[in-house]
Structure formats: structure tokens, C-alpha cells
Amino acid sequence: MSTAQLDIVGADITTLAVDAVVNAANRALAGGGGVDGAIHRAAGPSLAAQCRELRTTQLPDGLPTGDAVATDAGDLPCHWVIHTVGPIWSGTVHDEQLLASCYTRSLTLAEDLGAHSVAFPTISAGVYGCPMDVATRIAVRACGTFASNVVARVLLVAFSDDAARGYRAAFAEVR
């Protein structure tokens, strides 16, 4: 087992040709604002249909915070969308554990799917209120310590200059 190559990229996550894109979803898997809405729009109606099916079968109470579930990618240039729900930030240790779980559960699911490359947004850093430095530090630590024989490359997609700075600072801390 080895850890995946971890890279920071400034890109539109919906355009990346990776095996799996992670969606910072809401519990209802209903699309919404930010990266969640962008992924749903770019994937087309089949993604929403798959999410509705999950809600009526496996997840009648919604996707729990810190967990992950996968769908096909619809019109996106990847194979799968892995949906995960980050915590609405209150600053507790429990929030940090849930946020780290978003990354590790998503990577475990990616491994189960056979995904070699995975792209992550900065989970919980938008409307969910997690400070950027905390969100990027947790992402780098969780992804940087995940060992896999399948997942070889993890992209941390910086949606802003602030996110890119946060990722670079987190990289400097762990190296």
C-alpha cells in the first residue's frame, strides 16, 4: 500500500478528466449552490435522477454527514461522482472528524470503484462556513495519509486564490 500522489490544481472541477469527481453535496442529494449545483448542471438530468433513486431506496433519510455514496457521472468527463456531505461548521472537534471522514470515506469508495484518480473540491469551505485554512489542512492531512493500491492520484481543486494558498500552507506543514 502506498499513498497517492497529491496535487493542487486551479480548475473547474466539472471539466477534469479523472476517474471520479467528489461532490460537496447536501444531505438530500438534491443539487444546490456552489460546486454541488455546478456538478449537477454539468452532469445533466441523469445525475439528478440517480440521486432521487438513491433517496427513495438506500437513503430515505438523506446521506449522513461525513459519509459518501457514488453515482455515474452523466455528462461529466469522469466515470463517477462521489457525493459526500461536509459538516455545517461550528468549530468543534466533531466537525473536524466529520470533515476528515468526508475525504477518507470518499477515497475508500473510490478505491472500491477502481478509481485511479480522484478530484476533490474544498469541502465545507463555502456556504457551510469552515475557515479555509482549516478546510485545506484537513483535506491535505486526510488525503495525504490515505494508503491505497488503487487510488494513485488525488487532485485538490482550488476554486479560489484563498484555497490555493490554504492548500500550499497545508502542504508545507506536512512535508
mmCIF file of C-alpha atoms in Angstrom:
data_model
loop_
_atom_site.group_PDB
_atom_site.id
_atom_site.type_symbol
_atom_site.label_atom_id
_atom_site.label_comp_id
_atom_site.label_asym_id
_atom_site.label_seq_id
_atom_site.Cartn_x
_atom_site.Cartn_y
_atom_site.Cartn_z
ATOM 1 C CA MET A 1 0.000 0.000 0.000
ATOM 2 C CA SER A 2 1.194 3.487 -0.796
ATOM 3 C CA THR A 3 -0.205 6.965 -0.542
ATOM 4 C CA ALA A 4 -1.498 8.632 -3.674
ATOM 5 C CA GLN A 5 0.257 11.475 -5.442
ATOM 6 C CA LEU A 6 -1.396 14.607 -4.075
ATOM 7 C CA ASP A 7 -1.602 17.725 -6.268
ATOM 8 C CA ILE A 8 -3.219 21.143 -6.070
ATOM 9 C CA VAL A 9 -4.942 22.322 -9.249
ATOM 10 C CA GLY A 10 -6.732 25.526 -10.114
ATOM 11 C CA ALA A 11 -9.533 24.350 -12.384
ATOM 12 C CA ASP A 12 -13.234 23.933 -12.893
ATOM 13 C CA ILE A 13 -13.829 20.542 -11.267
ATOM 14 C CA THR A 14 -16.579 19.769 -13.787
ATOM 15 C CA THR A 15 -14.050 19.745 -16.639
ATOM 16 C CA LEU A 16 -11.472 17.377 -15.174
ATOM 17 C CA ALA A 17 -10.885 14.064 -16.931
ATOM 18 C CA VAL A 18 -10.338 11.944 -13.822
ATOM 19 C CA ASP A 19 -11.951 8.676 -12.808
ATOM 20 C CA ALA A 20 -14.043 10.225 -10.023
ATOM 21 C CA VAL A 21 -15.085 13.731 -9.019
ATOM 22 C CA VAL A 22 -16.187 14.322 -5.446
ATOM 23 C CA ASN A 23 -19.274 16.450 -4.939
ATOM 24 C CA ALA A 24 -19.718 18.540 -1.802
ATOM 25 C CA ALA A 25 -23.367 17.524 -1.624
ATOM 26 C CA ASN A 26 -26.249 18.324 0.669
ATOM 27 C CA ARG A 27 -27.958 15.564 2.685
ATOM 28 C CA ALA A 28 -30.842 15.404 0.203
ATOM 29 C CA LEU A 29 -28.503 14.894 -2.797
ATOM 30 C CA ALA A 30 -30.680 17.486 -4.490
ATOM 31 C CA GLY A 31 -28.137 19.741 -6.109
ATOM 32 C CA GLY A 32 -27.911 23.273 -4.875
ATOM 33 C CA GLY A 33 -25.410 26.088 -4.924
ATOM 34 C CA GLY A 34 -21.648 26.161 -5.260
ATOM 35 C CA VAL A 35 -19.814 23.089 -6.516
ATOM 36 C CA ASP A 36 -22.883 20.904 -5.912
ATOM 37 C CA GLY A 37 -25.005 22.940 -8.301
ATOM 38 C CA ALA A 38 -22.180 23.181 -10.847
ATOM 39 C CA ILE A 39 -21.689 19.403 -10.850
ATOM 40 C CA HIS A 40 -25.420 18.760 -11.208
ATOM 41 C CA ARG A 41 -25.733 21.246 -14.078
ATOM 42 C CA ALA A 42 -22.700 19.876 -15.934
ATOM 43 C CA ALA A 43 -23.690 16.224 -15.396
ATOM 44 C CA GLY A 44 -27.175 16.716 -16.816
ATOM 45 C CA PRO A 45 -30.516 15.251 -15.750
ATOM 46 C CA SER A 46 -29.302 11.670 -15.295
ATOM 47 C CA LEU A 47 -27.366 12.671 -12.162
ATOM 48 C CA ALA A 48 -30.445 14.143 -10.516
ATOM 49 C CA ALA A 49 -32.429 11.025 -11.443
ATOM 50 C CA GLN A 50 -29.796 8.763 -9.872
ATOM 51 C CA CYS A 51 -29.775 10.880 -6.716
ATOM 52 C CA ARG A 52 -33.584 10.729 -6.472
ATOM 53 C CA GLU A 53 -33.384 6.941 -6.856
ATOM 54 C CA LEU A 54 -30.858 6.729 -4.018
ATOM 55 C CA ARG A 55 -33.165 8.824 -1.820
ATOM 56 C CA THR A 56 -36.149 6.543 -2.476
ATOM 57 C CA THR A 57 -34.171 3.324 -1.938
ATOM 58 C CA GLN A 58 -30.936 3.356 0.077
ATOM 59 C CA LEU A 59 -31.039 6.812 1.659
ATOM 60 C CA PRO A 60 -34.609 7.753 2.618
ATOM 61 C CA ASP A 61 -33.280 9.974 5.434
ATOM 62 C CA GLY A 62 -30.559 11.505 3.252
ATOM 63 C CA LEU A 63 -26.810 10.972 3.147
ATOM 64 C CA PRO A 64 -25.307 11.293 6.629
ATOM 65 C CA THR A 65 -22.670 13.957 7.214
ATOM 66 C CA GLY A 66 -19.195 12.507 6.762
ATOM 67 C CA ASP A 67 -20.355 9.602 4.610
ATOM 68 C CA ALA A 68 -20.174 9.083 0.845
ATOM 69 C CA VAL A 69 -22.132 7.453 -1.971
ATOM 70 C CA ALA A 70 -21.398 7.149 -5.697
ATOM 71 C CA THR A 71 -23.372 7.608 -8.897
ATOM 72 C CA ASP A 72 -22.468 7.511 -12.557
ATOM 73 C CA ALA A 73 -21.206 10.840 -13.858
ATOM 74 C CA GLY A 74 -23.788 11.644 -16.511
ATOM 75 C CA ASP A 75 -22.318 14.130 -18.987
ATOM 76 C CA LEU A 76 -19.171 14.864 -16.946
ATOM 77 C CA PRO A 77 -15.786 13.749 -18.382
ATOM 78 C CA CYS A 78 -15.269 11.301 -15.498
ATOM 79 C CA HIS A 79 -16.754 7.898 -14.682
ATOM 80 C CA TRP A 80 -18.262 8.529 -11.246
ATOM 81 C CA VAL A 81 -19.449 11.276 -8.956
ATOM 82 C CA ILE A 82 -18.824 10.553 -5.301
ATOM 83 C CA HIS A 83 -21.209 12.583 -3.158
ATOM 84 C CA THR A 84 -20.205 13.480 0.390
ATOM 85 C CA VAL A 85 -21.803 15.784 2.944
ATOM 86 C CA GLY A 86 -19.500 18.040 4.922
ATOM 87 C CA PRO A 87 -20.420 19.445 8.316
ATOM 88 C CA ILE A 88 -22.034 22.834 8.702
ATOM 89 C CA TRP A 89 -19.173 24.399 10.605
ATOM 90 C CA SER A 90 -19.470 25.180 14.305
ATOM 91 C CA GLY A 91 -15.769 24.779 15.090
ATOM 92 C CA THR A 92 -15.893 21.632 17.197
ATOM 93 C CA VAL A 93 -13.510 18.672 17.131
ATOM 94 C CA HIS A 94 -16.502 16.633 15.955
ATOM 95 C CA ASP A 95 -16.765 18.908 12.885
ATOM 96 C CA GLU A 96 -13.086 18.256 12.125
ATOM 97 C CA GLN A 97 -13.631 14.491 12.437
ATOM 98 C CA LEU A 98 -16.670 14.609 10.155
ATOM 99 C CA LEU A 99 -14.802 16.671 7.578
ATOM 100 C CA ALA A 100 -11.830 14.259 7.596
ATOM 101 C CA SER A 101 -14.322 11.413 7.220
ATOM 102 C CA CYS A 102 -15.682 13.032 4.038
ATOM 103 C CA TYR A 103 -12.251 12.618 2.465
ATOM 104 C CA THR A 104 -11.459 9.139 3.776
ATOM 105 C CA ARG A 105 -14.926 7.710 3.041
ATOM 106 C CA SER A 106 -14.782 9.195 -0.478
ATOM 107 C CA LEU A 107 -11.324 7.720 -1.078
ATOM 108 C CA THR A 108 -12.403 4.325 0.272
ATOM 109 C CA LEU A 109 -15.389 4.384 -2.075
ATOM 110 C CA ALA A 110 -13.159 5.468 -4.983
ATOM 111 C CA GLU A 111 -10.886 2.525 -4.223
ATOM 112 C CA ASP A 112 -13.880 0.151 -4.155
ATOM 113 C CA LEU A 113 -14.968 1.510 -7.555
ATOM 114 C CA GLY A 114 -11.490 1.003 -9.008
ATOM 115 C CA ALA A 115 -10.834 4.729 -9.490
ATOM 116 C CA HIS A 116 -7.173 5.595 -10.019
ATOM 117 C CA SER A 117 -7.657 9.371 -9.986
ATOM 118 C CA VAL A 118 -9.970 11.462 -7.797
ATOM 119 C CA ALA A 119 -10.646 15.224 -7.726
ATOM 120 C CA PHE A 120 -11.913 16.917 -4.568
ATOM 121 C CA PRO A 121 -13.430 20.355 -4.041
ATOM 122 C CA THR A 122 -12.697 22.137 -0.766
ATOM 123 C CA ILE A 123 -15.469 20.513 1.268
ATOM 124 C CA SER A 124 -17.391 22.666 3.801
ATOM 125 C CA ALA A 125 -15.362 25.802 2.955
ATOM 126 C CA GLY A 126 -18.166 27.555 1.084
ATOM 127 C CA VAL A 127 -21.617 28.181 2.473
ATOM 128 C CA TYR A 128 -21.033 25.562 5.198
ATOM 129 C CA GLY A 129 -18.660 28.050 6.845
ATOM 130 C CA CYS A 130 -15.449 26.150 7.551
ATOM 131 C CA PRO A 131 -12.478 28.546 7.607
ATOM 132 C CA MET A 132 -10.324 27.999 4.511
ATOM 133 C CA ASP A 133 -7.126 27.287 6.452
ATOM 134 C CA VAL A 134 -8.871 24.601 8.485
ATOM 135 C CA ALA A 135 -10.663 23.053 5.490
ATOM 136 C CA THR A 136 -7.484 22.836 3.410
ATOM 137 C CA ARG A 137 -5.381 21.489 6.309
ATOM 138 C CA ILE A 138 -7.898 18.705 6.990
ATOM 139 C CA ALA A 139 -8.086 17.865 3.274
ATOM 140 C CA VAL A 140 -4.304 17.603 2.888
ATOM 141 C CA ARG A 141 -3.890 15.521 6.050
ATOM 142 C CA ALA A 142 -6.759 13.131 5.270
ATOM 143 C CA CYS A 143 -5.801 12.627 1.622
ATOM 144 C CA GLY A 144 -2.073 12.599 2.292
ATOM 145 C CA THR A 145 -2.294 9.730 4.752
ATOM 146 C CA PHE A 146 -4.763 7.555 2.828
ATOM 147 C CA ALA A 147 -2.968 4.428 1.650
ATOM 148 C CA SER A 148 -4.275 2.569 -1.391
ATOM 149 C CA ASN A 149 -3.151 0.142 -4.055
ATOM 150 C CA VAL A 150 -5.820 1.550 -6.385
ATOM 151 C CA VAL A 151 -6.081 5.335 -5.991
ATOM 152 C CA ALA A 152 -2.826 6.699 -7.417
ATOM 153 C CA ARG A 153 -3.590 10.416 -7.809
ATOM 154 C CA VAL A 154 -5.667 12.868 -5.801
ATOM 155 C CA LEU A 155 -6.338 16.379 -7.062
ATOM 156 C CA LEU A 156 -7.280 19.073 -4.575
ATOM 157 C CA VAL A 157 -9.147 21.585 -6.698
ATOM 158 C CA ALA A 158 -8.614 25.157 -5.543
ATOM 159 C CA PHE A 159 -11.659 27.220 -6.532
ATOM 160 C CA SER A 160 -10.010 30.473 -5.447
ATOM 161 C CA ASP A 161 -6.633 32.033 -4.691
ATOM 162 C CA ASP A 162 -7.504 31.715 -0.994
ATOM 163 C CA ALA A 163 -7.998 27.965 -1.394
ATOM 164 C CA ALA A 164 -4.717 27.597 -3.318
ATOM 165 C CA ARG A 165 -2.855 29.482 -0.559
ATOM 166 C CA GLY A 166 -4.505 27.292 2.071
ATOM 167 C CA TYR A 167 -3.501 24.099 0.294
ATOM 168 C CA ARG A 168 0.091 25.306 -0.201
ATOM 169 C CA ALA A 169 0.359 26.207 3.509
ATOM 170 C CA ALA A 170 -1.071 22.812 4.493
ATOM 171 C CA PHE A 171 1.424 21.055 2.194
ATOM 172 C CA ALA A 172 4.258 22.988 3.848
ATOM 173 C CA GLU A 173 3.056 21.848 7.295
ATOM 174 C CA VAL A 174 3.036 18.149 6.466
ATOM 175 C CA ARG A 175 6.248 17.928 4.435
#
